[in-house]
Amino acid sequence: MDVVCLDLEGVLVPEIWIAFSEASGIPELRRTTRDEPDYNKLMRWRLGILREHGLGLREIQEVIGTIRPLEGAREFLDELRSVTQVLILSDTFTQFAAPLMRQLGWPTIFCNTLEVAADGTITDFRLRIPDGKRQTVKALQSIGFETIAAGDSFNDLGMIRDSRAGFLFRSTDAIKAANPDLPAFEEYGELLSAIRAILE
């Protein structure tokens, strides 16, 4: 049996931190896993910026409440889920994901967790497991599943390369240039057709 593993931000919904950067007027927070391969380093840097500006979970959740899925994402996901199992593997956090999952029809998501103080300050974060996307793909394979993966960022490359088939979707020119062997798509219809071809 096949399981399609998809990244969330940049693939199905806009980048949360970019949206928050624009809403808060803090340009430094535009930096994402498309720019920084080391997720722990990126998150420590983000939490430092939030502390400097006195911002916490409430302010981020308010912005998330305004985010809508990318155009065509819900339809793509519905169609894909009608032909195979789909699992969203994301480095986002449970405290961020729920409003977005509701808009996408409540697909299954594996993600991380924030540690939040009583006043809403984000004090730390807990990764579900290190290298979570790749390790989840390996775990699925260990219990008899074949995986097909798609994502846009550095932190998606492990799950993409360790899967039966993998694709870049709306990635950066730099990532595409560094991985010329990976098929890269810009439209949901193209990605859906590529996945269907693997499933047949």
Coordinates of C-alpha atoms in Angstrom, one line a residue:
M1 CA 0.0 0.0 0.0
D2 CA 1.2 3.5 -0.8
V3 CA 1.1 6.6 1.4
V4 CA 1.7 10.0 -0.1
C5 CA 3.6 12.2 2.3
L6 CA 3.2 16.0 1.8
D7 CA 4.8 19.0 3.3
L8 CA 2.4 21.6 4.5
E9 CA 3.7 25.2 4.2
G10 CA 4.5 26.3 0.7
V11 CA 2.8 23.2 -0.7
L12 CA -0.8 23.4 0.7
V13 CA -0.8 26.7 2.7
P14 CA 1.2 29.9 2.6
E15 CA 4.3 30.0 4.9
I16 CA 3.1 30.9 8.4
W17 CA 6.3 32.7 9.4
I18 CA 6.3 34.9 6.2
A19 CA 2.6 35.8 6.9
F20 CA 3.6 36.7 10.5
S21 CA 6.6 38.7 9.3
E22 CA 4.4 40.8 7.1
A23 CA 1.7 41.3 9.8
S24 CA 4.2 42.1 12.5
G25 CA 6.5 44.3 10.3
I26 CA 9.6 42.2 11.3
P27 CA 11.3 41.3 8.0
E28 CA 13.8 38.9 9.6
L29 CA 11.0 36.5 10.3
R30 CA 10.6 35.8 6.5
R31 CA 13.5 33.3 6.8
T32 CA 12.2 29.8 6.4
T33 CA 13.4 26.2 5.8
R34 CA 13.8 27.3 2.1
D35 CA 16.7 29.5 3.3
E36 CA 18.0 27.6 6.4
P37 CA 18.6 23.9 6.3
D38 CA 19.2 23.6 10.1
Y39 CA 15.7 23.6 11.6
N40 CA 16.9 23.8 15.2
K41 CA 19.0 26.8 14.4
L42 CA 16.2 28.5 12.5
M43 CA 13.7 28.0 15.4
R44 CA 16.1 29.2 18.1
W45 CA 16.7 32.3 16.0
R46 CA 12.9 32.9 15.6
L47 CA 12.2 32.5 19.3
G48 CA 15.0 35.0 20.0
I49 CA 13.3 37.6 17.7
L50 CA 9.9 37.0 19.3
R51 CA 11.4 37.6 22.8
E52 CA 13.1 40.8 21.6
H53 CA 9.7 42.1 20.3
G54 CA 7.6 40.8 23.2
L55 CA 5.5 38.6 20.9
G56 CA 4.0 35.3 21.7
L57 CA 1.6 32.6 20.7
R58 CA -1.6 34.7 20.7
E59 CA -0.2 37.2 18.2
I60 CA 0.9 34.3 15.9
Q61 CA -2.4 32.5 16.2
E62 CA -4.3 35.7 15.3
V63 CA -2.3 35.9 12.0
I64 CA -2.8 32.2 11.3
G65 CA -6.6 32.8 11.7
T66 CA -6.4 35.0 8.5
I67 CA -4.4 32.4 6.4
R68 CA -6.3 30.5 3.7
P69 CA -5.0 27.4 1.8
L70 CA -3.3 28.0 -1.5
E71 CA -5.6 28.2 -4.4
G72 CA -6.5 24.7 -5.5
A73 CA -4.9 23.0 -2.5
R74 CA -8.2 21.7 -1.0
E75 CA -9.4 20.3 -4.3
F76 CA -6.0 18.7 -4.9
L77 CA -5.9 17.1 -1.5
D78 CA -9.5 15.9 -1.8
E79 CA -8.8 14.3 -5.1
L80 CA -5.5 12.7 -3.9
R81 CA -7.2 11.3 -0.8
S82 CA -9.9 9.7 -3.0
V83 CA -7.2 7.5 -4.6
T84 CA -4.6 6.9 -1.8
Q85 CA -3.7 7.5 1.8
V86 CA -2.2 10.9 2.5
L87 CA -0.2 12.0 5.5
I88 CA 1.0 15.6 6.0
L89 CA 4.5 15.7 7.5
S90 CA 5.3 19.2 8.8
D91 CA 7.8 21.0 11.0
T92 CA 5.0 23.3 12.1
F93 CA 3.4 23.0 15.6
T94 CA 0.1 21.6 16.9
Q95 CA -0.7 25.1 18.2
F96 CA -0.5 26.5 14.7
A97 CA -2.0 23.7 12.6
A98 CA -5.6 23.2 13.7
P99 CA -7.2 26.2 11.8
L100 CA -5.4 25.2 8.7
M101 CA -6.3 21.5 9.0
R102 CA -10.0 22.5 9.4
Q103 CA -9.9 24.4 6.1
L104 CA -8.2 21.4 4.4
G105 CA -10.9 18.9 5.5
W106 CA -9.0 17.6 8.6
P107 CA -6.2 15.5 6.9
T108 CA -3.8 13.6 9.2
I109 CA -0.8 15.7 10.2
F110 CA 2.3 14.8 12.1
C111 CA 4.1 17.9 13.5
N112 CA 5.9 19.3 16.5
T113 CA 4.8 21.1 19.7
L114 CA 5.6 24.4 21.3
E115 CA 6.2 25.0 25.0
V116 CA 4.2 28.0 26.0
A117 CA 4.3 29.9 29.3
A118 CA 1.1 31.0 31.1
D119 CA 1.4 34.5 29.6
G120 CA 1.6 33.2 26.1
T121 CA 5.4 33.5 25.7
I122 CA 6.8 30.7 23.6
T123 CA 9.6 29.4 25.7
D124 CA 10.8 26.4 23.7
F125 CA 9.8 23.8 21.1
R126 CA 9.8 20.0 21.1
L127 CA 10.5 18.1 17.9
R128 CA 8.4 15.0 17.6
I129 CA 11.6 13.2 16.6
P130 CA 14.8 14.5 15.1
D131 CA 14.7 14.6 11.3
G132 CA 11.0 13.9 11.6
K133 CA 10.0 13.8 8.0
R134 CA 12.6 11.4 6.9
Q135 CA 12.3 9.2 10.0
T136 CA 8.5 9.0 9.5
V137 CA 9.0 7.8 5.9
K138 CA 11.4 5.2 7.1
A139 CA 9.1 4.0 9.8
L140 CA 6.2 3.7 7.4
Q141 CA 8.4 1.6 5.1
S142 CA 9.4 -0.6 8.0
I143 CA 5.7 -1.6 8.4
G144 CA 5.1 -2.4 4.8
F145 CA 4.1 0.9 3.2
E146 CA 5.6 2.4 0.1
T147 CA 5.9 6.2 0.3
I148 CA 5.7 8.9 -2.3
A149 CA 6.7 12.4 -1.1
A150 CA 6.5 16.0 -2.2
G151 CA 7.8 19.2 -0.6
D152 CA 9.5 22.5 -1.3
S153 CA 12.2 23.0 1.2
F154 CA 15.6 21.7 2.4
N155 CA 13.9 19.8 5.2
D156 CA 11.8 17.9 2.7
L157 CA 14.7 16.4 0.8
G158 CA 15.3 13.5 3.2
M159 CA 11.7 12.2 2.9
I160 CA 11.7 12.9 -0.9
R161 CA 14.9 11.0 -1.6
D162 CA 14.1 8.1 0.7
S163 CA 10.7 7.5 -0.9
R164 CA 9.7 5.2 -3.7
A165 CA 9.2 8.4 -5.7
G166 CA 9.6 12.1 -4.8
F167 CA 8.9 15.5 -6.2
L168 CA 9.7 19.1 -5.6
F169 CA 6.7 21.4 -5.6
R170 CA 6.9 25.1 -5.9
S171 CA 10.5 25.0 -4.7
T172 CA 13.2 27.6 -5.0
D173 CA 15.5 27.9 -8.0
A174 CA 18.4 27.2 -5.7
I175 CA 17.0 23.9 -4.4
K176 CA 15.9 22.8 -7.9
A177 CA 19.4 23.6 -9.3
A178 CA 21.0 21.6 -6.4
N179 CA 18.7 18.7 -7.1
P180 CA 18.3 18.4 -10.9
D181 CA 17.4 14.8 -10.7
L182 CA 14.2 15.5 -8.8
P183 CA 11.1 16.2 -10.9
A184 CA 9.8 19.7 -10.0
F185 CA 6.3 21.0 -10.5
E186 CA 4.5 24.3 -10.1
E187 CA 0.8 23.2 -10.5
Y188 CA -1.3 20.8 -8.5
G189 CA -2.5 19.1 -11.7
E190 CA 1.0 18.3 -12.7
L191 CA 1.8 16.9 -9.2
L192 CA -1.4 14.9 -9.1
S193 CA -0.7 13.4 -12.6
A194 CA 2.8 12.4 -11.5
I195 CA 1.6 10.7 -8.4
R196 CA -1.2 8.9 -10.2
A197 CA 1.4 7.6 -12.7
I198 CA 3.4 6.1 -9.8
L199 CA 0.3 4.6 -8.3
E200 CA -0.8 2.8 -11.4

